[in-house]
Amino acid sequence: DAGVIQSPRHEVTEMGQEVTLRCKPISGHDYLFWYRQTMMRGLELLIYFNNNVPIDDSGMPEDRFSAKMPNASFSTLKIQPSEPRDSAVYFCASSVTSGGANEQFFGPGTRLTVL
Amino acid sequence: AQSVTQPDIHITVSEGASLELRCNYSYGATPYLFWYVQSPGQGLQLLLKYFSGDTLVQGIKGFEAEFKRSQSSFNLRKPSVHWSDAAEYFCAVVGNAGNMLTFGGGTRLMVKP
């Protein structure tokens, strides 16, 4: 299996621009998670989906952030408009329900820099 | 709500020395506990997990962790550290949401030659 795939790996943009981060979960996984990692705040859960439905988006910082999962194999995290404080590494992770608490498999992350 | 505390932000050990990374959790019921490792520029990789049963769990790369309910701890250990173990280590807990992980702040491990 290829694991969780994220693109792009690096993104540099200017303040005010729209940014779209992409994630392909592991085939067969029914949970998908978006995290943000910064030096100041560590790892934060932004939102997670179960069977393509958003379950908890309480971690999404502002209305500028939105996430979608149109099908089981693809999700996007969009920031519009972007701001310098959004600079961080964004991780996508997926897991599969198997009767207990389950391991999350993480992608390599997208390093976002907003100038 | 559950929470995780990793008291040590940085730890430096000599290669070949033993290692213990501390993790304390707060959760009302029996938690599901995890240790992840993150190498520079990489995503997180699972080292080991505890769900139930034997309180001493073995993981990959020679790591083990012991669940101590009385101390609300899940410390990670390795008897002999290798230079390649230098990385950041995260303890995490899953609570009643089933699949939502709550992470500790991480411990950055440096290994001296």
GROMACS .gro file of C-alpha atoms in nm:
model
  228
    1ASP     CA    1   0.000   0.000   0.000
    2ALA     CA    2   0.124   0.348  -0.081
    3GLY     CA    3   0.019   0.490   0.252
    4VAL     CA    4  -0.149   0.826   0.299
    5ILE     CA    5  -0.061   1.060   0.015
    6GLN     CA    6  -0.053   1.436   0.052
    7SER     CA    7   0.010   1.703  -0.205
    8PRO     CA    8   0.180   1.933  -0.245
    9ARG     CA    9   0.468   1.859  -0.006
   10HIS     CA   10   0.563   2.224   0.006
   11GLU     CA   11   0.356   2.532  -0.069
   12VAL     CA   12   0.470   2.891  -0.063
   13THR     CA   13   0.209   3.155  -0.123
   14GLU     CA   14   0.137   3.518  -0.055
   15MET     CA   15  -0.102   3.652   0.199
   16GLY     CA   16  -0.455   3.671   0.065
   17GLN     CA   17  -0.420   3.385  -0.180
   18GLU     CA   18  -0.628   3.070  -0.173
   19VAL     CA   19  -0.447   2.751  -0.072
   20THR     CA   20  -0.573   2.397  -0.129
   21LEU     CA   21  -0.412   2.098   0.035
   22ARG     CA   22  -0.495   1.749  -0.083
   23CYS     CA   23  -0.506   1.409   0.079
   24LYS     CA   24  -0.561   1.055  -0.041
   25PRO     CA   25  -0.624   0.819   0.251
   26ILE     CA   26  -0.530   0.452   0.259
   27SER     CA   27  -0.779   0.248   0.061
   28GLY     CA   28  -1.045   0.095   0.283
   29HIS     CA   29  -0.999   0.340   0.570
   30ASP     CA   30  -1.319   0.504   0.686
   31TYR     CA   31  -1.177   0.782   0.905
   32LEU     CA   32  -0.980   1.079   0.780
   33PHE     CA   33  -0.818   1.345   0.999
   34TRP     CA   34  -0.657   1.682   0.928
   35TYR     CA   35  -0.396   1.813   1.175
   36ARG     CA   36  -0.187   2.126   1.193
   37GLN     CA   37   0.157   2.132   1.355
   38THR     CA   38   0.335   2.448   1.469
   39MET     CA   39   0.614   2.514   1.713
   40MET     CA   40   0.388   2.723   1.933
   41ARG     CA   41   0.080   2.502   1.946
   42GLY     CA   42   0.211   2.154   1.867
   43LEU     CA   43  -0.021   1.908   1.693
   44GLU     CA   44  -0.382   2.022   1.667
   45LEU     CA   45  -0.672   1.827   1.525
   46LEU     CA   46  -0.860   2.050   1.283
   47ILE     CA   47  -1.138   1.826   1.158
   48TYR     CA   48  -1.218   1.462   1.101
   49PHE     CA   49  -1.449   1.265   0.875
   50ASN     CA   50  -1.614   0.927   0.907
   51ASN     CA   51  -1.740   0.770   0.587
   52ASN     CA   52  -1.689   1.103   0.410
   53VAL     CA   53  -1.906   1.293   0.659
   54PRO     CA   54  -1.752   1.565   0.878
   55ILE     CA   55  -1.793   1.457   1.241
   56ASP     CA   56  -1.609   1.722   1.440
   57ASP     CA   57  -1.478   2.049   1.300
   58SER     CA   58  -1.437   2.225   1.632
   59GLY     CA   59  -1.064   2.253   1.573
   60MET     CA   60  -1.098   2.455   1.254
   61PRO     CA   61  -0.957   2.792   1.356
   62GLU     CA   62  -1.170   3.027   1.150
   63ASP     CA   63  -1.419   3.048   0.867
   64ARG     CA   64  -1.126   3.095   0.634
   65PHE     CA   65  -1.064   2.721   0.673
   66SER     CA   66  -1.285   2.463   0.506
   67ALA     CA   67  -1.251   2.091   0.440
   68LYS     CA   68  -1.434   1.854   0.212
   69MET     CA   69  -1.435   1.485   0.142
   70PRO     CA   70  -1.629   1.428  -0.181
   71ASN     CA   71  -1.549   1.055  -0.186
   72ALA     CA   72  -1.369   0.788   0.014
   73SER     CA   73  -1.040   0.843  -0.161
   74PHE     CA   74  -0.996   1.218  -0.157
   75SER     CA   75  -1.011   1.512   0.079
   76THR     CA   76  -0.915   1.877   0.058
   77LEU     CA   77  -0.835   2.143   0.314
   78LYS     CA   78  -0.877   2.494   0.183
   79ILE     CA   79  -0.765   2.824   0.330
   80GLN     CA   80  -0.915   3.138   0.176
   81PRO     CA   81  -0.775   3.394   0.220
   82SER     CA   82  -0.445   3.274   0.364
   83GLU     CA   83  -0.254   3.468   0.631
   84PRO     CA   84   0.106   3.443   0.753
   85ARG     CA   85  -0.010   3.288   1.081
   86ASP     CA   86  -0.142   2.991   0.882
   87SER     CA   87   0.216   2.888   0.811
   88ALA     CA   88   0.254   2.538   0.951
   89VAL     CA   89   0.285   2.174   0.855
   90TYR     CA   90  -0.052   2.020   0.776
   91PHE     CA   91  -0.091   1.645   0.819
   92CYS     CA   92  -0.359   1.415   0.695
   93ALA     CA   93  -0.414   1.079   0.865
   94SER     CA   94  -0.651   0.790   0.812
   95SER     CA   95  -0.768   0.490   1.011
   96VAL     CA   96  -1.008   0.200   0.983
   97THR     CA   97  -1.276   0.091   1.229
   98SER     CA   98  -1.202  -0.252   1.368
   99GLY     CA   99  -1.383  -0.273   1.699
  100GLY     CA  100  -1.151  -0.067   1.909
  101ALA     CA  101  -0.943   0.248   1.909
  102ASN     CA  102  -0.741   0.233   1.595
  103GLU     CA  103  -0.401   0.335   1.474
  104GLN     CA  104  -0.393   0.647   1.263
  105PHE     CA  105  -0.161   0.639   0.965
  106PHE     CA  106  -0.009   0.975   0.885
  107GLY     CA  107   0.091   1.124   0.556
  108PRO     CA  108   0.425   1.305   0.510
  109GLY     CA  109   0.263   1.646   0.555
  110THR     CA  110   0.241   1.966   0.356
  111ARG     CA  111   0.466   2.248   0.471
  112LEU     CA  112   0.279   2.573   0.408
  113THR     CA  113   0.452   2.909   0.411
  114VAL     CA  114   0.240   3.221   0.373
  115LEU     CA  115   0.444   3.534   0.303
  116ALA     CA  116  -1.205   1.566   2.819
  117GLN     CA  117  -0.884   1.373   2.790
  118SER     CA  118  -0.539   1.533   2.802
  119VAL     CA  119  -0.177   1.423   2.775
  120THR     CA  120   0.130   1.574   2.936
  121GLN     CA  121   0.486   1.507   2.835
  122PRO     CA  122   0.690   1.683   3.105
  123ASP     CA  123   1.022   1.678   2.920
  124ILE     CA  124   1.046   1.902   2.614
  125HIS     CA  125   1.406   1.802   2.536
  126ILE     CA  126   1.614   1.505   2.642
  127THR     CA  127   1.974   1.429   2.551
  128VAL     CA  128   2.125   1.084   2.603
  129SER     CA  129   2.448   0.921   2.498
  130GLU     CA  130   2.440   0.649   2.236
  131GLY     CA  131   2.410   0.313   2.408
  132ALA     CA  132   2.250   0.458   2.719
  133SER     CA  133   1.902   0.368   2.834
  134LEU     CA  134   1.607   0.596   2.769
  135GLU     CA  135   1.279   0.672   2.941
  136LEU     CA  136   1.033   0.929   2.808
  137ARG     CA  137   0.752   1.027   3.039
  138CYS     CA  138   0.385   1.052   2.955
  139ASN     CA  139   0.095   1.128   3.188
  140TYR     CA  140  -0.265   1.123   3.078
  141SER     CA  141  -0.594   1.239   3.215
  142TYR     CA  142  -0.903   1.038   3.128
  143GLY     CA  143  -1.192   0.905   3.332
  144ALA     CA  144  -1.201   0.551   3.200
  145THR     CA  145  -0.946   0.306   3.067
  146PRO     CA  146  -0.769   0.490   2.789
  147TYR     CA  147  -0.626   0.372   2.464
  148LEU     CA  148  -0.266   0.495   2.458
  149PHE     CA  149  -0.016   0.541   2.179
  150TRP     CA  150   0.342   0.646   2.121
  151TYR     CA  151   0.437   0.797   1.786
  152VAL     CA  152   0.777   0.903   1.655
  153GLN     CA  153   0.841   1.185   1.411
  154SER     CA  154   1.175   1.209   1.232
  155PRO     CA  155   1.274   1.549   1.091
  156GLY     CA  156   1.063   1.641   0.790
  157GLN     CA  157   0.853   1.327   0.819
  158GLY     CA  158   0.506   1.231   0.929
  159LEU     CA  159   0.429   1.040   1.246
  160GLN     CA  160   0.494   0.669   1.275
  161LEU     CA  161   0.334   0.447   1.537
  162LEU     CA  162   0.581   0.288   1.779
  163LEU     CA  163   0.336   0.100   1.999
  164LYS     CA  164  -0.012   0.106   2.148
  165TYR     CA  165  -0.196  -0.009   2.457
  166PHE     CA  166  -0.562  -0.112   2.453
  167SER     CA  167  -0.597  -0.367   2.732
  168GLY     CA  168  -0.434  -0.674   2.884
  169ASP     CA  169  -0.062  -0.690   2.957
  170THR     CA  170   0.049  -0.352   3.084
  171LEU     CA  171   0.394  -0.386   2.929
  172VAL     CA  172   0.372  -0.349   2.554
  173GLN     CA  173   0.643  -0.404   2.300
  174GLY     CA  174   0.679  -0.192   1.992
  175ILE     CA  175   0.897  -0.149   1.690
  176LYS     CA  176   1.263  -0.046   1.692
  177GLY     CA  177   1.322  -0.203   2.035
  178PHE     CA  178   1.087   0.030   2.225
  179GLU     CA  179   0.852  -0.073   2.503
  180ALA     CA  180   0.607   0.112   2.726
  181GLU     CA  181   0.440   0.035   3.053
  182PHE     CA  182   0.086   0.137   3.143
  183LYS     CA  183   0.049   0.224   3.512
  184ARG     CA  184  -0.309   0.306   3.598
  185SER     CA  185  -0.227   0.413   3.954
  186GLN     CA  186   0.011   0.677   3.820
  187SER     CA  187  -0.185   0.764   3.504
  188SER     CA  188   0.136   0.709   3.314
  189PHE     CA  189   0.250   0.541   2.996
  190ASN     CA  190   0.627   0.587   2.985
  191LEU     CA  191   0.832   0.485   2.684
  192ARG     CA  192   1.161   0.300   2.735
  193LYS     CA  193   1.449   0.165   2.536
  194PRO     CA  194   1.745  -0.017   2.694
  195SER     CA  195   2.010   0.106   2.450
  196VAL     CA  196   1.962   0.413   2.233
  197HIS     CA  197   2.099   0.435   1.879
  198TRP     CA  198   2.191   0.757   1.700
  199SER     CA  199   1.903   0.693   1.457
  200ASP     CA  200   1.656   0.725   1.747
  201ALA     CA  201   1.704   1.102   1.750
  202ALA     CA  202   1.357   1.236   1.672
  203GLU     CA  203   1.050   1.382   1.836
  204TYR     CA  204   0.827   1.149   2.032
  205PHE     CA  205   0.456   1.200   2.093
  206CYS     CA  206   0.232   1.029   2.342
  207ALA     CA  207  -0.138   1.025   2.256
  208VAL     CA  208  -0.466   0.907   2.404
  209VAL     CA  209  -0.800   0.815   2.254
  210GLY     CA  210  -1.101   0.879   2.467
  211ASN     CA  211  -1.470   0.838   2.426
  212ALA     CA  212  -1.478   0.971   2.071
  213GLY     CA  213  -1.343   0.638   1.955
  214ASN     CA  214  -1.091   0.758   1.704
  215MET     CA  215  -0.995   1.110   1.806
  216LEU     CA  216  -0.635   1.129   1.923
  217THR     CA  217  -0.524   1.386   2.178
  218PHE     CA  218  -0.148   1.442   2.159
  219GLY     CA  219   0.100   1.552   2.419
  220GLY     CA  220   0.336   1.835   2.340
  221GLY     CA  221   0.616   1.602   2.235
  222THR     CA  222   0.967   1.527   2.361
  223ARG     CA  223   1.262   1.597   2.137
  224LEU     CA  224   1.534   1.336   2.181
  225MET     CA  225   1.893   1.412   2.096
  226VAL     CA  226   2.158   1.139   2.096
  227LYS     CA  227   2.522   1.218   2.171
  228PRO     CA  228   2.788   1.003   2.006
   0.00000   0.00000   0.00000
